Amino acid sequence: MNVSQQIETRTVASERNMADAIRFLAMDAVQKANSGHPGMPMGMADAVTVLFNRFIRIDPSLPDWPDRDRFVLSAGHGSMLLYAIHHLMGFADMPMAELSAFRQLCSKTAGHPEYGHALGIETTTGPLGQGIATAIGMAIAEQMMTARFSSSLCNHFTYVVAGDGCLQEGISHEAIDLAGHLKLRKLVVLWDDNRISIDGSTDLSTSMNQLARFRAAGWDAQAVDGHDPEAVAKAIERARRIRKPSLIACRTRIGKGAASMEGSHKTHGAALGDKEIAATREKLGWPHPPFFVPPEIKSAWERVALRGRMSRESWEIRLDASRSKKRYEQTVGRQLDAEFAPLLAKFRAAHRARSTKVATRQASQMALEVINGTTTLTIGGSADLTGSNLTMTSQTQAIQPGNFKGRYLHYGIREHAMAAAMNGIALHGGFIPYGGTFLVFSDYARGAMRLSALMGLPVIYVLTHDSIGLGEDGPTHQPVEHLAMLRATPNLNVFRPADIIETAECWEIALGERSGPSVLALSRQALPMLRRTDGEENLSSLGAYVLMEAQGPRDLTLLATGSEVEIAVAAAERLQVEEGIEAAVVSMPCWEKFEVQDPSYQTQVLGDAPRIAIEAAGRLGWDRWMGPDGTFVGMTGFGASAPAADLYRHFGITADRVVAEALKRVRKPLPEGPLIRRPTGPQADNNVVRTSQEV
């Protein structure tokens, strides 16, 4: 019998033993840790064994080869299911010692699967619903890569194990609706239909007919006995043939195999206990000590790995023979064109010469026109706000059901699913996704945005209408606390550019990031071009810089971001002309970038003079930059419905207010002399400067 025949040889008995290995490893690990969730791994062991033994193509010796099948454990609390499989298949970083150290500090076997923490984990899961929504993005990316490079180089499935909780979370509705609309035929979800939740039976809280729900969203839906290997195999075979996403409802018993606790919600999130595990060993005929797997069962699982290796080697031969090899590898590696940075520098120089005045959301679209014309890596989108976010350019035709050659996704009014799908696109590889909504609706996307940061994914969030400056839509749409919330998120760069120059710079930085997501907080209202210095240096990359230095020793430093930098400049000019107070203006487009600069540079920028911070948002976070004696000009509550200019005056975020606050901190006598009148802006005729004698 040759190797291929050995790989294809299967019996129900051998698969039962393979599944029991998962069960006992899960029981033993949770018992030793006295922490974890044994019920789901035990219940889904049969169905997942069939999936791996008969269908999936994964190679532990090269876990990240691009055309592998993706396996997403959306019900991430059942992480021992995944760790047991990885051990059995022979992943290099998953020896038995790691299973024995389940949920312990520095082990690879974290409580929930974490992307990048152990080999072969496709995405971080645990927050329910995130896995299935992220998998939508992976399936979208697979279809886009196939459209670009053909099925000879890209032809794989995304398999998901989801639980009742995943399907109850609201994000699942957004995700399955989008997947059904796009007809993602390479997406297969195995639902652990055990009808048990932490509180007890699921009928305590839901009467949803999930099969009808999925079918209504455009999915194929089947129901099978999740403990019948042949029924599961037949369902997966159908799912792989049909030209739409598939749900397989696997009717299971949580804690399957447990001597007396099978089917009980008590197996969900607690160790079974030594007596129950001993009785289960006797019931299932498993006379082996904890953390032991008989060699013949381990060999059966290793044959799954061998099949994956053979698939990978066959794919490598096709790649080597392909005329598209170089382009494919550049795409998978997300290699930006060498002309990318010079073209953006040219863009900035042209608009600096013109003193272009536009809203930064419009500046973003103008920069994107250059970016999307330079690279095909960028995949845009919006949560039904394309005309407001301005995320579409002439190069980004819409992706549609059956046509994935485009570069733009209409995500619909699904902010949470959009963020999760972008995570999936980034995790799949080959693209840099960006997607837009209003900054205030980052609340709706927050769960997936947090995972973007936790996983260190190069995802870009274009969040427009970033302050009370959006005007008449009122406080429901005016973000006040959102910048603070986003800035508090580790590993997330929050950019709030002040003009078209900074906007282009922030895009350049965000596209160059490889280990974390970025937020571009952009204005609805037009902002003047403020950068007065020439040169190609990307000053926003420093996080903060002196936009306008004092003409002499600093009396005051004005700190601001975004649309309020204009206010800081106007105030500084008035203070110098009217009061003889020398104020420097510091633009702070990205606190996170400034925070990692050398302390000497930070000191140089901030200076030692009193500081006033100006931002049309909440104060939280500003004190570390203002210092203990700093003053804040911004929002202290929610906004209101009115034109933007009226709102800025109403809430006191004006140059007048900044000048008044400055005069409380700094008083300098003006030199004696006759009455002088100096222009300081649109109302220059009204700005009369008097000598100290007249004052």
XYZ file of C-alpha atoms in Angstrom:
695
model
C 0.000 0.000 0.000
C 1.527 3.362 -1.040
C 1.511 6.558 1.032
C -1.544 8.010 -0.688
C -3.518 4.840 -0.060
C -2.441 4.848 3.579
C -3.615 8.426 3.941
C -7.007 7.621 2.447
C -7.550 4.510 4.593
C -10.149 5.283 7.240
C -12.522 3.373 9.464
C -15.197 4.531 11.832
C -13.366 2.762 14.639
C -10.093 4.616 13.994
C -11.859 7.964 13.822
C -13.629 7.173 17.078
C -10.250 6.544 18.716
C -8.830 9.712 17.168
C -11.756 11.660 18.617
C -11.345 10.048 22.029
C -7.736 11.236 22.066
C -9.057 14.808 21.799
C -11.563 14.150 24.564
C -9.064 12.837 27.063
C -6.412 15.429 26.334
C -9.051 18.108 26.899
C -10.244 16.492 30.125
C -6.730 16.001 31.463
C -5.516 19.509 30.627
C -8.534 21.232 32.146
C -8.345 19.013 35.204
C -4.680 19.781 35.813
C -5.220 23.508 35.315
C -8.466 23.369 37.315
C -9.632 25.873 34.727
C -11.056 25.683 31.246
C -13.902 24.348 29.107
C -13.895 20.589 28.437
C -17.508 20.265 27.264
C -17.186 21.692 23.749
C -14.008 19.797 22.770
C -15.590 16.585 23.962
C -18.842 17.280 22.132
C -17.296 18.346 18.817
C -14.448 15.829 18.796
C -16.272 13.450 16.432
C -17.242 16.042 13.812
C -13.898 17.823 13.859
C -12.020 14.525 13.583
C -13.939 13.798 10.372
C -13.139 17.271 9.052
C -9.428 16.844 9.683
C -9.101 13.184 8.836
C -10.922 13.371 5.512
C -10.837 16.921 4.203
C -8.642 19.612 5.640
C -5.246 20.507 4.150
C -2.875 21.838 6.813
C 0.864 21.240 7.028
C 2.383 21.555 10.532
C 5.875 21.685 9.020
C 4.945 24.951 7.254
C 1.823 26.201 9.023
C 1.521 29.474 7.118
C 1.789 28.305 3.500
C -0.596 30.566 1.594
C -2.959 27.996 0.026
C -3.682 26.041 3.199
C -7.221 25.558 4.421
C -8.104 27.868 7.287
C -9.566 26.437 10.480
C -11.187 28.977 12.805
C -12.308 27.951 16.280
C -14.903 30.673 16.749
C -16.009 29.056 20.014
C -12.568 29.882 21.362
C -13.343 28.828 24.931
C -12.966 25.251 23.651
C -9.309 25.939 22.909
C -8.189 22.499 24.057
C -9.854 21.107 20.932
C -7.365 23.068 18.846
C -4.341 22.441 21.059
C -5.055 18.709 21.186
C -5.264 18.530 17.395
C -2.049 20.496 16.987
C -0.258 18.166 19.367
C -1.620 15.081 17.648
C -0.688 16.374 14.193
C 2.833 17.183 15.299
C 3.083 20.972 15.415
C 6.611 21.724 16.583
C 5.566 24.084 19.365
C 2.864 21.840 20.824
C 4.548 18.953 22.671
C 2.675 17.210 25.464
C 4.393 19.476 27.986
C 2.479 22.435 26.568
C -0.843 20.659 26.998
C 0.144 19.847 30.539
C 0.812 23.578 31.085
C -2.629 24.608 29.803
C -3.591 28.137 30.858
C -0.309 28.689 32.705
C 1.934 31.708 32.391
C 4.231 31.637 29.330
C 2.708 28.440 27.941
C 1.624 28.201 24.294
C -1.743 26.912 25.456
C -3.462 30.124 26.461
C -7.024 30.063 27.757
C -8.332 31.142 24.355
C -6.521 30.763 21.019
C -4.257 33.709 20.323
C -2.959 34.516 16.848
C 0.832 34.603 16.815
C 1.133 32.994 20.235
C 1.304 29.448 18.871
C 1.779 28.074 15.375
C -1.237 27.439 13.195
C -3.698 29.627 15.094
C -5.421 31.538 12.310
C -7.089 34.183 14.464
C -7.608 35.168 18.076
C -10.994 34.013 19.311
C -12.851 33.947 22.572
C -15.129 36.977 22.269
C -18.028 35.038 20.785
C -19.002 35.771 17.211
C -15.621 37.255 16.301
C -14.323 34.035 14.777
C -17.174 33.502 12.346
C -17.126 37.176 11.329
C -13.352 37.145 10.847
C -13.681 33.994 8.762
C -15.958 35.932 6.397
C -12.983 38.181 5.656
C -10.725 35.181 5.062
C -13.227 33.734 2.607
C -13.520 37.095 0.833
C -9.736 37.307 0.531
C -9.589 33.761 -0.852
C -12.060 34.692 -3.580
C -10.143 37.901 -4.391
C -6.849 36.026 -4.652
C -8.468 33.404 -6.863
C -9.798 36.152 -9.135
C -6.287 37.587 -9.439
C -4.218 34.432 -9.694
C -6.623 31.596 -10.652
C -7.532 28.491 -8.700
C -4.204 26.827 -9.510
C -2.551 29.085 -6.915
C -5.470 29.875 -4.651
C -8.041 27.173 -3.958
C -8.739 26.577 -0.301
C -11.610 26.478 2.167
C -12.276 28.333 5.389
C -13.789 26.059 8.026
C -15.331 27.409 11.215
C -16.473 25.725 14.415
C -19.067 27.960 16.027
C -21.181 27.516 19.120
C -24.602 28.695 20.218
C -23.037 31.799 21.726
C -21.363 32.747 18.448
C -24.705 32.628 16.673
C -26.490 34.602 19.390
C -24.055 37.505 19.299
C -25.305 40.331 17.072
C -22.138 40.356 14.972
C -23.072 36.923 13.640
C -26.179 38.339 11.959
C -24.125 41.033 10.243
C -21.565 38.468 9.137
C -23.867 35.749 7.821
C -25.915 38.328 5.931
C -22.803 39.661 4.191
C -21.444 36.176 3.470
C -24.721 35.018 1.980
C -25.001 38.126 -0.167
C -21.484 37.636 -1.537
C -22.052 33.888 -2.057
C -18.826 32.888 -0.307
C -18.823 29.303 -1.517
C -15.549 28.340 0.162
C -16.896 29.038 3.649
C -18.153 26.128 5.776
C -19.436 26.585 9.329
C -19.851 23.593 11.634
C -22.258 24.654 14.349
C -21.926 22.835 17.653
C -25.664 22.503 18.162
C -25.558 21.207 21.731
C -28.362 23.510 22.938
C -26.502 24.266 26.154
C -25.337 27.608 27.516
C -23.691 28.555 30.788
C -27.037 29.177 32.455
C -28.500 25.900 31.222
C -30.561 24.976 28.178
C -30.518 27.519 25.349
C -34.309 27.593 25.412
C -33.934 29.849 28.441
C -33.091 32.693 26.085
C -33.665 31.786 22.428
C -36.177 30.127 20.143
C -34.328 30.955 16.933
C -34.546 28.512 14.040
C -30.935 28.861 12.977
C -31.309 26.752 9.835
C -34.112 29.005 8.602
C -32.113 32.066 9.561
C -29.061 31.006 7.567
C -31.158 29.960 4.583
C -32.886 33.337 4.618
C -29.439 34.934 4.412
C -28.543 32.914 1.316
C -26.678 30.000 2.883
C -27.043 26.295 2.338
C -27.990 24.728 5.671
C -27.938 21.087 6.745
C -28.632 19.320 10.032
C -26.775 16.133 11.001
C -26.006 13.960 13.983
C -22.654 15.389 15.031
C -21.595 12.041 16.451
C -22.217 10.140 13.191
C -18.977 10.317 11.185
C -20.540 9.305 7.894
C -23.355 11.838 8.211
C -20.853 14.580 8.989
C -18.633 13.556 6.067
C -21.566 13.548 3.654
C -22.585 17.024 4.817
C -19.056 18.410 4.367
C -18.848 16.886 0.888
C -22.059 18.676 -0.055
C -20.824 21.938 1.463
C -17.646 21.761 -0.612
C -19.642 21.336 -3.841
C -22.367 23.933 -3.406
C -21.853 27.469 -4.669
C -22.847 29.353 -1.539
C -21.662 29.424 2.073
C -22.697 26.412 4.124
C -23.909 25.804 7.642
C -23.756 22.284 9.039
C -25.723 22.036 12.268
C -24.014 19.234 14.169
C -26.427 18.021 16.837
C -24.103 17.084 19.688
C -24.086 16.406 23.388
C -21.831 18.674 25.390
C -19.236 16.676 27.294
C -19.841 13.670 24.999
C -18.467 10.505 26.589
C -18.451 11.720 30.183
C -19.580 8.965 32.526
C -22.389 10.845 34.259
C -22.111 14.462 33.130
C -22.612 14.056 29.381
C -25.154 16.623 28.185
C -24.888 18.769 31.321
C -24.130 22.482 31.278
C -21.769 21.739 34.173
C -19.199 20.453 31.646
C -19.091 23.796 29.872
C -16.617 25.736 31.958
C -15.183 23.613 34.746
C -12.981 20.586 35.289
C -14.889 17.309 35.447
C -13.111 16.077 38.565
C -10.862 13.059 39.092
C -13.701 10.638 39.824
C -15.697 11.599 36.710
C -12.619 11.370 34.491
C -11.711 7.955 35.917
C -15.256 6.738 35.268
C -15.122 8.163 31.753
C -11.893 6.274 31.054
C -13.619 3.090 32.039
C -16.771 3.898 30.034
C -14.873 4.675 26.814
C -12.269 1.960 27.203
C -9.330 4.312 27.517
C -6.983 2.581 29.987
C -4.209 5.125 29.595
C -2.743 7.569 32.112
C -3.287 11.322 31.787
C -1.527 13.012 28.864
C -0.814 9.774 27.015
C -1.868 8.894 23.466
C -1.218 5.415 22.046
C 1.275 5.467 19.153
C -1.206 4.056 16.628
C -3.664 6.875 17.306
C -0.903 9.472 17.138
C 0.163 7.952 13.803
C -3.371 8.291 12.448
C -3.312 12.007 13.223
C 0.160 12.369 11.746
C -1.193 10.986 8.463
C -3.449 14.051 8.356
C -0.311 16.170 8.565
C 1.346 14.087 5.848
C -1.578 14.674 3.494
C -1.258 18.388 4.186
C 2.456 18.330 3.441
C 1.866 16.553 0.151
C -0.757 19.143 -0.814
C 1.633 21.938 0.057
C 4.475 20.426 -1.975
C 2.185 19.970 -4.962
C 1.128 23.603 -4.668
C 4.768 24.741 -4.539
C 5.424 22.950 -7.818
C 2.506 24.813 -9.409
C 3.749 28.108 -7.990
C 7.272 27.558 -9.345
C 5.835 26.852 -12.782
C 3.534 29.862 -12.773
C 4.311 33.001 -14.734
C 2.650 34.913 -11.920
C 5.049 33.666 -9.238
C 6.865 36.954 -8.650
C 3.672 39.004 -8.587
C 2.009 36.433 -6.331
C 4.867 36.488 -3.820
C 4.932 40.287 -3.823
C 1.191 40.308 -3.158
C 1.353 37.762 -0.349
C 4.280 39.685 1.153
C 2.370 42.990 0.917
C 5.288 44.666 -0.846
C 4.479 48.282 -1.640
C 5.799 49.686 -4.909
C 9.084 51.568 -4.646
C 7.361 54.652 -6.075
C 4.842 54.765 -3.253
C 6.682 57.155 -0.895
C 8.088 59.473 -3.631
C 4.652 59.883 -5.199
C 3.122 60.826 -1.861
C 5.953 63.302 -1.271
C 5.211 64.822 -4.684
C 1.522 64.979 -3.759
C 2.320 66.846 -0.555
C 4.615 69.290 -2.322
C 1.985 70.107 -4.929
C -0.694 70.859 -2.345
C 1.682 72.787 -0.140
C 2.391 75.037 -3.113
C -1.351 75.515 -3.698
C -2.235 75.924 0.005
C -5.074 73.496 -0.598
C -7.974 73.916 1.825
C -10.189 70.837 2.137
C -11.774 68.664 4.793
C -9.328 65.981 5.863
C -11.834 63.315 4.790
C -11.566 64.801 1.285
C -7.798 65.080 1.632
C -7.836 61.383 2.501
C -9.654 60.534 -0.714
C -7.220 62.666 -2.715
C -4.274 60.852 -1.123
C -5.988 57.500 -1.725
C -6.277 58.332 -5.408
C -2.474 58.387 -5.498
C -2.098 55.353 -3.228
C -4.607 53.141 -5.044
C -3.058 54.095 -8.344
C 0.365 53.008 -7.083
C -0.463 49.703 -5.406
C -3.111 47.021 -5.865
C -2.699 45.802 -2.286
C -5.248 48.201 -0.853
C -8.826 46.953 -0.522
C -11.279 49.687 0.417
C -14.754 49.727 1.827
C -17.314 51.510 3.939
C -20.233 50.681 6.190
C -22.757 52.276 3.822
C -21.120 55.705 4.087
C -18.999 55.754 0.943
C -20.133 59.237 -0.058
C -19.360 60.580 3.418
C -16.191 58.652 4.257
C -14.859 59.207 0.718
C -13.134 55.825 0.713
C -13.733 54.969 -2.959
C -11.395 56.083 -5.738
C -11.322 55.670 -9.503
C -9.349 52.405 -9.191
C -11.617 50.661 -6.686
C -14.466 48.972 -8.488
C -16.998 47.225 -6.283
C -16.739 43.550 -5.400
C -19.998 41.790 -6.189
C -21.421 38.279 -5.804
C -19.565 36.108 -8.299
C -17.148 38.893 -9.234
C -14.219 39.403 -6.884
C -11.937 41.270 -9.274
C -12.798 44.618 -7.679
C -11.110 46.412 -4.808
C -14.038 47.859 -2.887
C -16.439 46.250 -0.448
C -19.859 47.658 0.294
C -20.084 46.267 3.819
C -23.572 47.608 4.402
C -24.638 49.034 7.747
C -22.502 46.515 9.580
C -19.665 48.337 11.338
C -18.790 45.421 13.611
C -18.722 42.854 10.816
C -16.745 45.249 8.616
C -14.011 45.519 11.232
C -13.937 41.753 11.794
C -13.945 41.016 8.066
C -11.020 43.401 7.587
C -9.197 41.449 10.282
C -9.864 38.291 8.278
C -8.643 39.865 5.043
C -5.438 40.970 6.760
C -4.948 37.566 8.401
C -5.448 35.760 5.112
C -2.668 37.777 3.529
C -2.258 39.502 0.197
C -4.064 42.742 0.962
C -4.087 45.850 3.132
C -7.724 46.509 4.036
C -9.157 49.884 4.937
C -12.760 50.655 5.782
C -14.750 53.698 6.729
C -17.505 54.816 9.051
C -18.109 57.796 11.332
C -15.788 58.067 14.325
C -18.752 57.857 16.693
C -19.631 54.433 15.298
C -16.302 53.033 16.377
C -18.476 52.079 19.348
C -20.190 49.535 17.110
C -16.902 48.236 15.690
C -15.005 48.273 18.983
C -14.879 44.514 19.665
C -13.175 43.733 16.371
C -10.988 46.853 16.499
C -9.635 45.667 19.822
C -8.731 42.328 18.250
C -7.011 44.151 15.363
C -4.720 45.684 17.953
C -4.328 42.508 19.995
C -3.315 40.536 16.907
C -1.140 43.325 15.489
C -2.885 43.448 12.116
C -2.238 46.062 9.396
C -5.864 47.217 9.219
C -6.741 50.864 8.594
C -9.895 52.456 9.991
C -11.011 55.610 8.171
C -13.195 57.320 10.789
C -14.641 60.571 9.522
C -16.884 63.256 11.060
C -14.487 63.303 13.959
C -15.880 66.016 16.251
C -18.670 68.507 16.925
C -17.518 69.918 13.596
C -19.913 67.547 11.853
C -22.626 69.952 12.925
C -26.348 69.505 12.597
C -26.547 65.725 13.082
C -26.121 66.478 16.745
C -24.764 64.720 19.831
C -25.766 61.217 18.703
C -23.250 61.550 15.879
C -20.664 63.817 17.509
C -17.808 61.824 19.068
C -16.602 63.187 22.384
C -15.091 60.264 24.286
C -14.014 58.177 21.310
C -10.514 59.532 20.766
C -9.705 58.792 24.412
C -11.123 55.281 24.093
C -9.104 54.553 20.988
C -5.924 56.106 22.360
C -6.291 53.928 25.454
C -6.179 50.810 23.268
C -2.686 49.260 23.247
C -0.961 48.833 19.891
C -3.376 51.094 18.022
C -2.089 54.215 16.264
C -4.648 57.016 16.321
C -3.954 59.702 13.713
C -5.836 63.015 13.710
C -4.307 65.116 10.931
C -4.654 68.890 10.799
C -4.567 69.475 7.046
C -3.997 67.841 3.676
C -0.253 67.549 4.263
C -0.612 65.689 7.548
C -3.389 63.529 6.086
C -1.127 62.264 3.311
C 1.674 61.722 5.826
C -0.595 59.726 8.118
C -1.720 57.523 5.224
C 1.921 56.836 4.372
C 2.653 55.822 7.962
C -0.440 53.643 8.261
C 0.290 51.766 5.042
C 3.815 51.099 6.215
C 2.691 49.567 9.509
C 3.147 45.805 9.724
C 2.423 45.075 13.367
C -0.661 47.044 14.274
C -3.797 48.812 13.054
C -4.298 52.514 12.454
C -7.171 54.946 12.868
C -7.448 58.044 10.710
C -9.810 60.478 12.447
C -10.884 62.932 9.765
C -12.894 66.125 9.653
C -16.144 66.851 7.857
C -15.371 70.580 7.640
C -12.737 72.176 5.408
C -9.376 72.931 7.031
C -6.656 75.264 5.740
C -3.225 74.010 4.758
C -1.075 74.884 7.773
C 2.353 73.403 7.007
C 4.652 76.271 6.087
C 7.969 74.491 5.821
C 9.254 72.862 2.656
C 10.898 69.456 2.497
C 9.949 65.837 1.998
C 10.361 64.722 5.624
C 7.256 63.082 7.054
C 6.882 65.121 10.242
C 3.751 63.270 11.316
C 5.886 60.155 11.749
C 7.331 61.860 14.828
C 3.862 61.952 16.351
C 4.154 65.643 17.258
C 6.245 68.514 15.992
C 6.553 72.269 16.257
C 4.336 73.622 13.513
C 4.959 77.269 14.407
C 7.769 78.298 16.704
C 7.723 81.413 18.838
C 9.654 84.391 17.486
C 11.605 84.590 20.725
C 11.803 82.607 23.947
C 8.537 80.739 24.484
C 6.032 82.207 26.873
C 3.465 79.546 26.065
C 3.023 76.307 24.120
C -0.265 75.507 22.406
C -0.910 71.816 21.773
C -3.624 70.678 19.361
C -4.724 67.994 16.929
C -6.799 67.924 13.780
C -9.247 70.748 13.179
C -8.183 72.557 16.348
C -4.618 73.177 15.136
C -6.086 75.982 13.029
C -7.498 77.519 16.220
C -4.120 77.217 17.933
C -2.377 79.008 15.059
C -4.918 81.849 15.075
C -4.566 82.217 18.845
C -0.768 82.241 18.701
C -0.765 84.951 16.064
C -3.150 87.098 18.081
C -1.180 86.643 21.283
C 2.013 87.758 19.604
C 0.500 90.764 17.863
C -1.967 91.928 20.478
C -0.216 90.966 23.706
C 3.422 90.444 22.842
C 3.148 86.883 24.115
C 5.320 84.408 22.232
C 3.442 81.153 21.755
C 4.613 78.071 19.895
C 2.104 75.778 18.202
C 2.640 72.023 18.396
C 0.626 69.763 16.132
C 0.163 66.281 17.629
C -1.284 64.063 14.888
C -0.384 60.808 16.664
C 0.221 60.541 20.406
C 1.398 56.950 20.068
C 4.219 57.900 17.698
C 5.243 60.828 19.891
C 5.264 58.669 22.998
C 8.065 56.468 21.592
C 10.308 59.360 20.553
C 13.517 60.103 22.412
C 12.855 62.078 25.616
C 15.142 64.847 24.393
C 12.958 65.320 21.320
C 9.817 65.323 23.448
C 11.313 68.002 25.679
C 12.344 70.053 22.658
C 8.813 69.950 21.243
C 6.877 70.507 24.458
C 9.228 73.069 25.963
C 9.101 74.231 29.562
C 6.632 77.088 29.168
C 2.997 76.755 30.347
C 0.868 74.656 27.995
C -2.674 74.850 26.708
C -4.183 71.857 24.902
C -7.003 72.314 22.399
C -9.165 69.482 21.085
C -12.894 69.249 20.352
C -13.154 66.121 22.483
C -12.917 65.053 26.114
C -9.900 65.946 28.239
C -9.005 62.394 29.271
C -5.385 61.662 28.346
C -4.285 65.226 27.713
C -2.846 65.886 31.172
C 0.296 63.874 30.493
C 1.140 66.259 27.643
C -0.102 69.467 29.293
C 1.766 68.851 32.506
C 0.455 69.424 36.048
C -0.335 73.104 35.455
C -1.763 72.802 31.961
C -5.066 74.176 30.700
C -7.518 72.316 28.475
C -9.846 73.884 25.940
C -12.298 71.303 24.693
C -15.477 69.419 25.491
C -16.768 68.709 28.970
C -19.979 66.955 27.915
C -21.932 65.931 24.854
C -22.458 68.104 21.802
C -25.578 69.666 20.289
C -27.358 70.068 16.974
C -26.338 73.232 15.131
C -24.003 74.442 12.375
C -20.383 73.683 13.156
C -19.258 77.286 13.592
C -22.051 77.938 16.081
C -21.108 74.844 18.049
C -17.451 75.826 18.345
C -18.513 79.225 19.676
C -21.138 77.727 21.982
C -18.688 75.299 23.569
C -15.890 77.858 23.751
C -13.440 76.092 21.457
C -12.217 79.261 19.790
C -9.144 81.410 19.428
C -10.822 83.969 21.746
C -11.080 81.353 24.476
C -7.478 80.266 23.996
C -6.295 83.876 24.181
C -8.302 84.423 27.345
C -6.856 81.294 28.952
C -3.379 82.336 27.883
C -3.762 85.736 29.512
C -4.593 84.018 32.789
C -1.253 82.245 32.600
C 1.010 84.840 30.968
C 0.987 88.650 31.194
C 3.648 90.712 29.437
C 3.704 94.511 29.181
C 3.676 95.808 25.636
C 6.413 98.216 24.592
C 5.425 101.858 24.782
C 4.493 103.531 21.521
C 1.682 104.928 19.435
C -1.483 103.084 18.573
C -0.766 100.336 16.069
C -3.102 98.242 13.979
C -1.977 94.878 12.592
C -3.894 92.449 10.431
C -4.489 89.087 12.122
C -7.098 87.359 9.995
C -10.521 87.753 8.419
C -11.542 90.324 11.050
C -8.241 92.162 11.024
C -9.867 95.624 10.935
C -11.429 94.982 14.315
C -8.196 93.907 15.978
C -6.712 97.085 17.423
C -3.519 96.776 19.415
C -2.888 99.571 21.908
C 0.252 100.590 23.698
C 0.786 99.745 27.333
C 0.085 103.423 28.223
C -3.370 103.235 26.688
C -4.060 99.822 28.216
